[in-house]
Amino acid sequence: MDRKSLFEIRHINFCYEKTVAIEGLSLDIEPCKFYGIVGPNGCGKTTLLDLLVRNKAPGSGAIRYSGRELREYNRRELAREIALVPQDFYINFPFTVREIVLMGRHPYIPRFAPPSAKDIGIVDEIMERMELDGFKEKYVTELSGGEKQRVVFARAFAQDTPVLLLDEGTSNMDIQHTLHTLNMAAESVRLKKRTVIAALHNLNLAAAFCDNVIFMKTGRIVSEGKLDDALTEKNIKDVFQVDSRVYFDRYSNSKQVVFRKI
Amino acid sequence: MLKKQGVGATRGLQTLCFISLLLACIILSTGMGYIEISPLQVIKVVISRITGASDLLQGMDSVFPYVIMDVRLPRILTSAIVGAGLSVAGVIFQGILLNPLADPYTLGISAGAAFGASIALLLDVMFIGCYTVPLFAFIGAVLTLLAVMFISSSGGRTSSNNLILSGIIVAAILSAGISFIKYVADEQVSIIIFWLMGSFGSKSWTDVFLTFLFVLTGFVICLFFARDLNIMILGDRSAGSLGIETNRLRIVLLVTASLITAGCVSVSGIIGFVGLVIPHLMRFFVGPDNRKLLPASALVGAILLLAADTITRAVLPTEIPVGVLTALIGGPFFCYIFRKRRILKTYG
């Protein structure tokens, strides 16, 4: 057994009723890296992330996390290991922004106990770093889509887990906040030895931030590897059926992808 | 941290205020009615009954203890407990269905109870005396809940939208059934209609203890899961990743809140708007945190339904069913807070 892997995914399948979402997928995720998952709509990115956080259980196959079967973990214990920023952030009740971010500490606070000084400290620090100080006592129901998404992101950061899963976690943010948020995630990979797995639609963001990239199509992995090896014109054509040019860009210091009008 | 303690103290003070207000309402309303009794005399009678000190009753009309202990208090306490129960159930239904428009009756619980009661009244079954109708109502409510949960579940999971849809469908079928029963009922039809409109007339201490048992047990369970219910507003995927067994929590709270509702409805009949309006009103004052919202809603729900029942019993010239009164007051009031809230742009 290769102990270097954080997640060992072996031949997993998952179906919704009769539609196959994940088919015979195997993958190793190494710790302390920023992974990007790219692929067309409905290729199984979200399902894969849900399987990793155990919101869904695979129909067959096995997922191991830190050398232990994922399904053997206690739910609360798992919540201290893996955090998820979901795609949707529809909140119907007028909690304040601070209350929502504090919910990220839920797995650490015993039932009926108030949050500890440490919990409060972490929440305040995250709010400051996410530039949410000004919103603290604002109702989350009054915020715009992008602002709400930042709050949801801050909530996941407050969970302070070794693994962070992002499901299009920045899709509604402006470019300033997208870069800021992804930078925070990337920084925590370097400084806190966090592992980030992000489903991304923007290939250039993936190119700028990811160490490894996973190409998915119809529930399978088409190609996976180091960014420089995997982000190729052939893979993009293979997965998205579009022509592109991939080149090394000096300014962004990474590979970049460009498209043109047909 | 200091600020935190300050908040805790205010919350304690608030709860204390609500409890005192509830006690005051109970004592005042016990004195109100066809025979006027002063609050002091009410307190004396209750204390003498509890402690057995009969010298407190000296110089008092001998009918007062009977009126207070056997006629008014059971009715008043039942109305307060039902008010609390319906409000707590309302908070829970709105929380788990993620829908601020849900109420204890959203899943067809009331239609089920009404159908059960209508059958008992139509067939005139009386095998356990005056508790036959409540028993039928309770069974109707529970069977409806099971049916709704069965229809809405797929592969062991239940989603809020499916629950609401199934509830509406089942309620519609049952309403048709009730109409049919009314149509064939002949002379029983007025009794059925009266039961459907809700009333606390001629309640006994057994009713008090039965409802209290349901509401208190349910309330404790709901309070136990209050923080988990807060997390549920983030949606299933986030709540799951925060360590909540979302499906299990939803079923536990759904069954608890439904049993509270069934217990209340089977004793009182259908009393509308309490379970919808009170949670909204209290969210306006104490915020959406269920740990504060549940106790506040329970106490204020008790006070308001007690007040409404006292109005129909002692203030209005003729008694009208309390369910009609709550709908007549609650409906327009709900429109008011709904509009006001939209202007403030806070939803919920």
Coordinates of C-alpha atoms in Angstrom, one line a residue:
Chain A
M1 CA 0.0 0.0 0.0
D2 CA 1.3 3.4 -1.0
R3 CA 1.3 5.4 2.3
K4 CA 2.1 8.6 0.4
S5 CA -1.5 9.0 -0.8
L6 CA -4.1 10.9 1.2
F7 CA -7.0 9.6 -0.7
E8 CA -6.9 6.2 -2.4
I9 CA -9.8 5.8 -4.7
R10 CA -10.2 2.3 -6.2
H11 CA -12.7 1.4 -9.0
I12 CA -15.6 3.4 -7.6
N13 CA -19.0 3.5 -9.3
F14 CA -22.0 5.7 -8.6
C15 CA -25.4 5.9 -10.2
Y16 CA -28.3 8.3 -9.8
E17 CA -31.3 6.0 -10.3
K18 CA -30.3 4.7 -13.7
T19 CA -27.9 7.4 -14.9
V20 CA -24.3 6.5 -14.3
A21 CA -22.3 9.4 -12.8
I22 CA -19.0 7.8 -11.9
E23 CA -17.8 4.8 -13.6
G24 CA -14.8 2.7 -12.6
L25 CA -12.8 5.6 -11.3
S26 CA -9.5 5.2 -9.6
L27 CA -7.3 8.0 -8.3
D28 CA -4.6 8.8 -5.8
I29 CA -4.6 12.2 -4.1
E30 CA -1.3 13.2 -2.6
P31 CA -1.2 15.5 0.5
C32 CA -0.1 19.1 0.4
K33 CA -1.1 19.8 -3.2
F34 CA -3.6 21.9 -5.0
Y35 CA -5.6 19.7 -7.3
G36 CA -7.8 21.0 -10.1
I37 CA -10.7 18.9 -11.5
V38 CA -11.8 20.1 -15.0
G39 CA -14.3 18.7 -17.4
P40 CA -17.6 19.5 -19.1
N41 CA -20.9 20.0 -17.3
G42 CA -22.3 16.8 -15.9
C43 CA -19.0 14.9 -16.1
G44 CA -19.2 13.9 -12.4
K45 CA -17.0 16.6 -10.7
T46 CA -19.6 17.4 -8.1
T47 CA -20.4 13.7 -7.5
L48 CA -16.8 12.9 -7.1
L49 CA -16.4 15.7 -4.4
D50 CA -19.6 14.5 -2.7
L51 CA -18.1 11.0 -2.6
L52 CA -14.9 12.3 -1.1
V53 CA -16.7 14.1 1.7
R54 CA -19.0 11.1 2.2
N55 CA -22.2 13.0 1.4
K56 CA -22.7 10.1 -1.0
A57 CA -21.5 6.5 -0.7
P58 CA -20.0 4.7 -3.8
G59 CA -22.2 1.9 -5.2
S60 CA -19.1 -0.2 -5.5
G61 CA -15.3 0.2 -5.0
A62 CA -13.5 1.7 -2.1
I63 CA -12.2 5.1 -0.9
R64 CA -9.5 5.2 1.7
Y65 CA -8.6 8.4 3.5
S66 CA -5.3 8.5 5.5
G67 CA -5.1 4.8 5.2
R68 CA -8.5 4.1 6.6
E69 CA -11.8 3.3 4.9
L70 CA -13.7 6.5 4.5
R71 CA -16.9 4.9 5.6
E72 CA -15.4 3.9 8.9
Y73 CA -15.0 7.4 10.0
N74 CA -17.4 9.0 12.5
R75 CA -19.3 11.8 10.8
R76 CA -18.1 14.4 13.3
E77 CA -14.5 13.2 13.1
L78 CA -14.6 13.4 9.3
A79 CA -15.9 17.0 9.6
R80 CA -12.6 17.9 11.3
E81 CA -10.7 16.4 8.3
I82 CA -12.6 17.5 5.2
A83 CA -14.4 20.7 4.4
L84 CA -16.6 21.4 1.4
V85 CA -17.5 24.7 -0.3
P86 CA -20.6 23.8 -2.3
Q87 CA -21.8 25.3 -5.6
D88 CA -25.1 26.6 -4.2
F89 CA -25.3 29.0 -1.3
Y90 CA -29.0 29.6 -0.9
I91 CA -29.7 30.6 2.6
N92 CA -33.3 31.4 3.5
F93 CA -33.0 32.6 7.1
P94 CA -31.6 35.9 8.4
F95 CA -28.5 34.7 10.2
T96 CA -25.7 37.3 10.5
V97 CA -22.5 36.7 8.5
R98 CA -20.6 36.1 11.7
E99 CA -23.1 33.4 12.8
I100 CA -22.6 31.6 9.5
V101 CA -18.8 31.7 9.7
L102 CA -19.0 30.4 13.3
M103 CA -21.0 27.4 12.0
G104 CA -17.7 26.3 10.5
R105 CA -16.6 25.6 14.0
H106 CA -19.6 23.3 14.7
P107 CA -17.5 20.0 14.6
Y108 CA -15.3 21.3 17.4
I109 CA -17.9 22.8 19.8
P110 CA -19.6 20.3 22.2
R111 CA -23.4 20.3 22.2
F112 CA -24.7 23.0 24.5
A113 CA -21.3 24.5 25.0
P114 CA -20.6 28.1 23.8
P115 CA -17.8 28.6 21.3
S116 CA -14.3 28.7 23.0
A117 CA -11.9 31.6 22.8
K118 CA -10.0 29.6 20.1
D119 CA -13.1 29.2 18.0
I120 CA -13.9 33.0 18.2
G121 CA -10.3 33.8 17.4
I122 CA -10.2 31.6 14.3
V123 CA -13.6 33.1 13.1
D124 CA -12.4 36.6 13.6
E125 CA -9.1 36.0 11.8
I126 CA -10.8 34.3 8.8
M127 CA -13.3 37.2 8.6
E128 CA -10.5 39.7 8.5
R129 CA -8.5 37.8 6.0
M130 CA -11.5 37.3 3.8
E131 CA -12.2 41.0 4.0
L132 CA -15.6 40.4 5.6
D133 CA -15.1 42.6 8.7
G134 CA -17.5 45.2 7.4
F135 CA -20.3 42.6 7.0
K136 CA -20.0 41.0 10.5
E137 CA -23.4 41.9 11.8
K138 CA -25.1 42.1 8.4
Y139 CA -27.7 39.5 7.5
V140 CA -26.5 36.9 5.1
T141 CA -29.9 37.2 3.3
E142 CA -29.1 40.8 2.4
L143 CA -25.8 40.0 0.6
S144 CA -25.2 39.7 -3.2
G145 CA -24.4 36.3 -4.7
G146 CA -20.7 36.8 -4.7
E147 CA -20.7 38.2 -1.2
K148 CA -22.7 35.2 0.0
Q149 CA -20.2 32.9 -1.6
R150 CA -17.4 34.6 0.2
V151 CA -19.2 34.0 3.5
V152 CA -19.7 30.3 2.6
F153 CA -16.0 30.1 1.7
A154 CA -15.0 31.7 5.0
R155 CA -17.2 29.2 6.8
A156 CA -15.2 26.3 5.2
F157 CA -11.9 28.0 6.1
A158 CA -13.1 28.3 9.7
Q159 CA -13.6 24.6 9.7
D160 CA -9.8 24.5 9.6
T161 CA -9.4 21.0 8.0
P162 CA -6.4 19.3 6.4
V163 CA -8.5 18.9 3.2
L164 CA -10.5 21.5 1.5
L165 CA -12.9 20.6 -1.4
L166 CA -14.1 23.5 -3.6
D167 CA -17.0 22.9 -6.0
E168 CA -16.9 25.9 -8.2
G169 CA -16.4 27.8 -4.9
T170 CA -15.6 31.1 -6.7
S171 CA -18.1 31.0 -9.6
N172 CA -20.0 34.1 -8.5
M173 CA -17.1 36.2 -7.2
D174 CA -15.5 39.1 -9.0
I175 CA -11.9 38.7 -10.3
Q176 CA -10.4 40.5 -7.3
H177 CA -12.1 38.2 -4.7
T178 CA -11.6 35.1 -6.9
L179 CA -7.8 35.7 -6.9
H180 CA -7.8 36.7 -3.3
T181 CA -9.7 33.6 -2.2
L182 CA -7.8 31.1 -4.4
N183 CA -4.5 32.7 -3.2
M184 CA -5.6 32.1 0.4
A185 CA -6.3 28.5 -0.4
A186 CA -3.0 28.1 -2.2
E187 CA -1.1 29.7 0.6
S188 CA -2.6 27.3 3.1
V189 CA -1.4 24.5 0.9
R190 CA 2.1 25.8 1.3
L191 CA 2.0 27.0 5.0
K192 CA -0.6 24.7 6.6
K193 CA 0.1 21.6 4.5
R194 CA -3.5 21.6 3.4
T195 CA -4.7 19.6 0.4
V196 CA -7.1 21.5 -1.9
I197 CA -9.2 19.7 -4.5
A198 CA -11.1 22.2 -6.6
A199 CA -13.6 21.7 -9.4
L200 CA -12.9 24.6 -11.7
H201 CA -14.4 25.8 -15.0
N202 CA -11.8 28.4 -15.7
L203 CA -8.9 26.6 -17.2
N204 CA -6.6 29.6 -16.8
L205 CA -7.3 29.8 -13.1
A206 CA -6.6 26.1 -12.9
A207 CA -3.4 26.7 -14.7
A208 CA -2.3 29.5 -12.4
F209 CA -3.1 27.8 -9.1
C210 CA -3.1 24.0 -9.4
D211 CA -0.1 21.7 -8.9
N212 CA -2.0 18.8 -10.5
V213 CA -4.9 18.7 -12.8
I214 CA -7.5 15.9 -13.4
F215 CA -9.4 15.8 -16.6
M216 CA -12.8 14.2 -16.3
K217 CA -15.4 13.1 -18.9
T218 CA -18.6 11.1 -18.5
G219 CA -17.7 9.9 -15.0
R220 CA -14.2 8.8 -15.9
I221 CA -10.7 10.3 -15.6
V222 CA -9.3 11.0 -19.0
S223 CA -6.0 12.3 -17.9
E224 CA -4.4 13.1 -14.6
G225 CA -1.0 14.4 -13.6
K226 CA 1.3 17.4 -13.0
L227 CA -0.1 20.5 -14.5
D228 CA 2.6 20.9 -17.1
D229 CA 2.1 17.3 -18.3
A230 CA -1.6 17.1 -18.2
L231 CA -2.8 20.6 -19.4
T232 CA -2.4 20.0 -23.1
E233 CA -4.2 21.0 -26.3
K234 CA -4.9 17.3 -26.9
N235 CA -6.6 16.8 -23.5
I236 CA -8.7 20.0 -23.8
K237 CA -9.8 18.9 -27.3
D238 CA -10.5 15.4 -25.9
V239 CA -12.7 16.5 -23.0
F240 CA -14.3 19.7 -24.2
Q241 CA -14.2 19.2 -28.0
V242 CA -12.8 22.7 -28.5
D243 CA -9.6 23.8 -30.2
S244 CA -7.1 25.9 -28.1
R245 CA -3.5 26.9 -27.8
V246 CA -1.6 26.2 -24.6
Y247 CA 1.6 28.2 -24.0
F248 CA 3.8 29.2 -21.2
D249 CA 3.0 32.8 -20.1
R250 CA 5.8 34.8 -18.6
Y251 CA 3.5 37.2 -16.8
S252 CA 1.4 34.7 -15.0
N253 CA 4.4 32.4 -14.7
S254 CA 2.2 29.4 -15.6
K255 CA 0.7 27.7 -18.6
Q256 CA -2.2 29.6 -20.1
V257 CA -4.9 28.5 -22.5
V258 CA -6.4 30.7 -25.2
F259 CA -9.4 30.1 -27.5
R260 CA -10.6 31.8 -30.6
K261 CA -13.9 32.5 -32.4
I262 CA -14.8 29.7 -34.8
Chain B
M1 CA -16.2 37.3 26.1
L2 CA -17.8 39.9 28.3
K3 CA -20.1 40.8 25.6
K4 CA -21.1 37.1 25.3
Q5 CA -22.1 37.0 28.9
G6 CA -24.1 40.1 28.5
V7 CA -26.0 38.5 25.7
G8 CA -26.6 35.4 27.8
A9 CA -27.9 37.5 30.7
T10 CA -30.3 39.4 28.4
R11 CA -31.6 36.2 27.0
G12 CA -32.2 34.8 30.6
L13 CA -34.0 38.0 31.5
Q14 CA -36.1 37.8 28.3
T15 CA -37.1 34.2 29.1
L16 CA -38.0 35.2 32.7
C17 CA -40.1 38.1 31.4
F18 CA -42.0 35.8 29.1
I19 CA -42.6 33.2 31.9
S20 CA -43.9 35.9 34.3
L21 CA -46.1 37.2 31.5
L22 CA -47.5 33.7 30.9
L23 CA -48.2 33.2 34.6
A24 CA -49.9 36.6 34.8
C25 CA -52.0 35.8 31.8
I26 CA -53.0 32.4 33.3
I27 CA -54.0 33.9 36.6
L28 CA -55.8 36.9 35.0
S29 CA -57.8 34.8 32.5
T30 CA -58.8 32.3 35.1
G31 CA -60.5 35.2 36.9
M32 CA -62.3 36.3 33.7
G33 CA -65.6 34.9 32.6
Y34 CA -69.3 34.7 33.5
I35 CA -68.4 34.6 37.2
E36 CA -65.8 37.3 37.9
I37 CA -63.0 36.2 40.3
S38 CA -60.2 38.5 41.5
P39 CA -56.6 37.4 40.7
L40 CA -55.9 37.2 44.5
Q41 CA -58.7 34.8 45.0
V42 CA -57.5 32.7 42.1
I43 CA -54.0 32.4 43.6
K44 CA -55.6 31.5 47.0
V45 CA -57.7 28.7 45.5
V46 CA -54.7 27.2 43.6
I47 CA -52.4 27.4 46.7
S48 CA -55.0 25.8 48.9
R49 CA -55.6 23.0 46.4
I50 CA -51.9 22.3 46.2
T51 CA -51.0 22.6 49.9
G52 CA -54.4 21.4 51.2
A53 CA -54.7 24.5 53.4
S54 CA -58.4 25.0 53.4
D55 CA -58.4 28.0 55.7
L56 CA -57.4 30.1 52.7
L57 CA -60.8 29.6 51.2
Q58 CA -62.6 31.2 54.2
G59 CA -65.1 33.9 53.2
M60 CA -65.1 32.8 49.6
D61 CA -68.0 31.7 47.5
S62 CA -68.0 27.9 47.6
V63 CA -68.5 27.6 43.9
F64 CA -65.2 29.5 43.1
P65 CA -62.8 26.5 43.7
Y66 CA -65.0 24.3 41.4
V67 CA -65.1 27.0 38.7
I68 CA -61.3 27.6 38.9
M69 CA -60.0 24.1 39.3
D70 CA -62.4 22.0 37.3
V71 CA -63.8 24.3 34.6
R72 CA -61.4 27.1 33.8
L73 CA -57.8 26.0 34.6
P74 CA -57.9 22.8 32.5
R75 CA -59.1 24.7 29.5
I76 CA -56.7 27.6 30.0
L77 CA -53.7 25.3 30.5
T78 CA -54.6 23.2 27.5
S79 CA -54.8 26.3 25.3
A80 CA -51.4 27.5 26.6
I81 CA -49.8 24.1 26.0
V82 CA -51.3 23.7 22.6
G83 CA -50.2 27.3 21.7
A84 CA -46.6 26.4 22.8
G85 CA -46.7 23.0 20.9
L86 CA -48.0 24.4 17.6
S87 CA -45.4 27.2 17.7
V88 CA -42.5 24.8 18.4
A89 CA -43.7 22.5 15.6
G90 CA -43.9 25.5 13.3
V91 CA -40.2 26.5 14.1
I92 CA -39.1 22.9 13.4
F93 CA -41.1 22.5 10.1
Q94 CA -39.8 25.8 8.8
G95 CA -36.3 24.8 9.7
I96 CA -36.2 21.3 8.2
L97 CA -38.2 22.1 5.1
L98 CA -36.0 25.2 4.6
N99 CA -39.2 27.1 3.9
P100 CA -40.4 30.0 6.0
L101 CA -43.9 29.4 4.8
A102 CA -44.1 25.9 6.3
D103 CA -46.3 25.3 9.3
P104 CA -47.3 22.4 11.5
Y105 CA -50.0 21.5 8.9
T106 CA -47.9 21.8 5.8
L107 CA -47.4 18.0 5.5
G108 CA -51.1 17.3 5.7
I109 CA -51.0 16.5 9.5
S110 CA -54.2 18.6 10.1
A111 CA -56.0 17.0 7.2
G112 CA -55.1 13.6 8.5
A113 CA -56.3 14.5 12.0
A114 CA -59.5 16.0 10.7
F115 CA -60.2 13.0 8.5
G116 CA -59.7 10.6 11.5
A117 CA -61.9 12.8 13.7
S118 CA -64.6 13.0 11.0
I119 CA -64.8 9.3 10.7
A120 CA -65.1 8.8 14.4
L121 CA -67.9 11.5 14.5
L122 CA -69.7 10.1 11.4
L123 CA -69.8 6.5 12.7
D124 CA -70.5 7.8 16.2
V125 CA -68.0 5.4 17.7
M126 CA -67.5 5.9 21.4
F127 CA -65.6 2.9 22.6
I128 CA -63.4 4.9 25.0
G129 CA -65.9 7.6 25.7
C130 CA -65.0 11.2 24.9
Y131 CA -61.4 10.2 24.0
T132 CA -62.5 8.3 21.0
V133 CA -62.4 11.3 18.7
P134 CA -59.0 12.5 19.8
L135 CA -57.6 9.0 19.4
F136 CA -59.0 8.8 15.8
A137 CA -57.6 12.2 15.1
F138 CA -54.2 11.2 16.4
I139 CA -54.1 8.0 14.4
G140 CA -55.2 9.9 11.3
A141 CA -52.4 12.4 11.7
V142 CA -49.7 9.7 12.3
L143 CA -50.9 7.6 9.3
T144 CA -50.8 10.7 7.1
L145 CA -47.3 11.5 8.2
L146 CA -46.2 7.9 7.4
A147 CA -47.9 8.1 4.0
V148 CA -46.2 11.4 3.2
M149 CA -42.8 10.2 4.2
F150 CA -43.2 7.0 2.2
I151 CA -44.3 8.9 -0.9
S152 CA -41.5 11.5 -0.7
S153 CA -38.6 9.2 0.0
S154 CA -36.4 7.7 -2.7
G155 CA -33.6 5.4 -2.0
G156 CA -33.7 6.1 1.8
R157 CA -33.5 9.9 1.4
T158 CA -36.1 12.5 1.8
S159 CA -35.8 16.0 0.3
S160 CA -37.7 19.1 1.5
N161 CA -39.3 19.7 -1.8
N162 CA -40.6 16.2 -2.1
L163 CA -41.9 16.3 1.4
I164 CA -43.9 19.5 0.7
L165 CA -45.2 18.2 -2.6
S166 CA -46.3 14.9 -1.1
G167 CA -47.9 16.7 1.9
I168 CA -49.9 18.9 -0.5
I169 CA -51.1 15.9 -2.5
V170 CA -52.1 13.8 0.5
A171 CA -53.8 16.8 2.1
A172 CA -55.8 17.4 -1.0
I173 CA -57.0 13.8 -1.2
L174 CA -57.9 13.8 2.5
S175 CA -59.8 17.1 2.1
A176 CA -61.9 15.5 -0.6
G177 CA -62.5 12.6 1.8
I178 CA -63.6 15.0 4.6
S179 CA -66.0 16.8 2.1
F180 CA -67.5 13.4 1.3
I181 CA -67.9 12.5 4.9
K182 CA -69.7 15.9 5.5
Y183 CA -71.9 15.2 2.6
V184 CA -73.1 11.8 3.9
A185 CA -73.0 12.9 7.6
D186 CA -76.6 14.2 7.8
E187 CA -77.2 15.4 11.4
Q188 CA -73.6 14.8 12.5
V189 CA -72.4 17.5 10.0
S190 CA -72.5 20.4 12.5
I191 CA -70.5 18.4 15.1
I192 CA -67.9 17.7 12.5
I193 CA -67.7 21.3 11.3
F194 CA -67.4 22.5 14.9
W195 CA -64.6 20.1 15.7
L196 CA -62.7 21.1 12.5
M197 CA -62.8 24.8 13.6
G198 CA -61.0 24.0 16.9
S199 CA -62.1 24.6 20.4
F200 CA -60.9 24.3 24.0
G201 CA -64.4 24.0 25.4
S202 CA -64.9 21.4 28.2
K203 CA -61.3 20.3 28.5
S204 CA -60.3 18.2 31.5
W205 CA -57.1 17.6 33.5
T206 CA -56.5 14.5 31.4
D207 CA -56.3 16.7 28.3
V208 CA -53.8 19.0 30.1
F209 CA -51.5 16.1 31.1
L210 CA -51.7 14.4 27.6
T211 CA -50.8 17.5 25.7
F212 CA -48.2 18.5 28.3
L213 CA -46.6 15.1 27.9
F214 CA -46.4 15.4 24.1
V215 CA -45.3 19.0 24.0
L216 CA -42.7 18.8 26.7
T217 CA -41.1 15.6 25.4
G218 CA -41.1 17.0 21.8
F219 CA -39.7 20.4 23.0
V220 CA -36.8 18.7 24.8
I221 CA -35.9 16.7 21.7
C222 CA -36.1 19.7 19.5
L223 CA -34.0 21.8 21.8
F224 CA -31.4 19.0 21.9
F225 CA -31.0 19.2 18.1
A226 CA -31.4 23.0 17.9
R227 CA -27.9 23.8 16.9
D228 CA -27.8 21.0 14.3
L229 CA -31.0 22.5 12.8
N230 CA -29.2 25.8 12.5
I231 CA -26.5 24.2 10.4
M232 CA -29.2 22.6 8.2
I233 CA -30.0 26.0 6.7
L234 CA -26.6 25.9 4.9
G235 CA -28.1 23.1 2.7
D236 CA -27.6 19.3 2.9
R237 CA -24.1 19.2 1.3
S238 CA -22.6 21.8 3.7
A239 CA -24.4 20.4 6.7
G240 CA -23.2 16.9 5.8
S241 CA -19.6 18.1 5.5
L242 CA -20.0 19.8 9.0
G243 CA -20.7 16.4 10.6
I244 CA -24.5 16.4 10.5
E245 CA -26.3 13.2 9.6
T246 CA -28.8 15.2 7.6
N247 CA -31.2 12.5 6.6
R248 CA -31.4 11.1 10.1
L249 CA -31.8 14.5 11.7
R250 CA -34.6 15.4 9.3
I251 CA -36.5 12.3 10.0
V252 CA -36.1 12.6 13.8
L253 CA -37.3 16.2 13.9
L254 CA -40.0 15.6 11.3
V255 CA -41.5 12.8 13.4
T256 CA -41.1 14.8 16.7
A257 CA -42.7 17.9 15.4
S258 CA -45.5 15.8 13.8
L259 CA -46.2 14.0 17.0
I260 CA -46.4 17.3 18.9
T261 CA -48.8 18.5 16.3
A262 CA -50.9 15.4 16.3
G263 CA -51.1 15.5 20.1
C264 CA -52.2 19.1 20.1
V265 CA -54.7 18.8 17.2
S266 CA -56.4 15.7 18.5
V267 CA -57.3 17.5 21.7
S268 CA -58.1 21.0 20.3
G269 CA -59.2 20.5 16.7
I270 CA -57.6 22.5 13.9
I271 CA -56.2 25.8 15.1
G272 CA -54.6 27.7 12.2
F273 CA -51.9 30.4 11.9
V274 CA -50.4 29.9 15.3
G275 CA -47.7 27.6 14.0
L276 CA -47.0 29.9 11.1
V277 CA -47.2 33.4 12.6
I278 CA -45.5 32.9 16.0
P279 CA -42.1 31.6 14.6
H280 CA -42.0 34.5 12.1
L281 CA -42.9 37.0 14.8
M282 CA -40.2 35.7 17.2
R283 CA -37.6 35.4 14.5
F284 CA -38.2 39.1 14.1
F285 CA -37.4 39.7 17.8
V286 CA -34.8 37.0 18.7
G287 CA -33.3 36.1 15.3
P288 CA -33.2 32.8 13.5
D289 CA -31.0 30.9 16.0
N290 CA -33.2 27.9 17.0
R291 CA -31.6 27.7 20.5
K292 CA -33.3 31.1 21.3
L293 CA -36.2 30.8 18.8
L294 CA -37.6 27.6 20.3
P295 CA -38.1 28.7 23.9
A296 CA -39.2 32.2 22.8
S297 CA -41.8 30.8 20.4
A298 CA -43.1 28.3 22.9
L299 CA -43.7 30.9 25.5
V300 CA -45.2 33.6 23.3
G301 CA -47.3 30.9 21.4
A302 CA -48.7 29.9 24.8
I303 CA -49.5 33.4 25.8
L304 CA -51.1 34.4 22.5
L305 CA -53.3 31.2 22.1
L306 CA -54.3 31.5 25.7
A307 CA -55.3 35.2 25.1
A308 CA -57.2 34.3 22.0
D309 CA -59.1 31.6 23.8
T310 CA -59.9 33.9 26.7
I311 CA -61.3 36.5 24.2
T312 CA -63.7 33.9 22.7
R313 CA -64.6 32.6 26.2
A314 CA -64.9 35.6 28.4
V315 CA -64.8 38.8 26.3
L316 CA -67.0 38.2 23.2
P317 CA -70.7 38.1 23.8
T318 CA -71.0 34.7 22.2
E319 CA -68.3 32.1 22.0
I320 CA -66.8 31.6 18.5
P321 CA -64.4 28.7 17.7
V322 CA -60.9 29.7 18.6
G323 CA -59.5 28.4 15.3
V324 CA -61.7 30.9 13.5
L325 CA -60.4 33.7 15.7
T326 CA -56.7 32.8 15.3
A327 CA -57.2 32.8 11.6
L328 CA -59.0 36.1 11.6
I329 CA -56.4 37.8 13.7
G330 CA -53.4 35.8 12.6
G331 CA -54.0 36.1 8.8
P332 CA -53.9 39.9 8.5
F333 CA -51.2 40.1 11.1
F334 CA -49.1 37.7 9.0
C335 CA -49.6 39.9 6.0
Y336 CA -48.4 42.9 8.0
I337 CA -45.2 41.3 9.2
F338 CA -44.6 39.8 5.8
R339 CA -44.7 43.2 4.2
K340 CA -42.7 44.9 6.8
R341 CA -40.0 42.2 6.6
R342 CA -39.8 42.5 2.8
I343 CA -39.2 46.2 3.2
L344 CA -36.3 45.4 5.6
K345 CA -35.2 42.9 3.0
T346 CA -34.6 40.2 5.6
Y347 CA -36.2 37.0 4.6
G348 CA -37.4 34.6 7.3

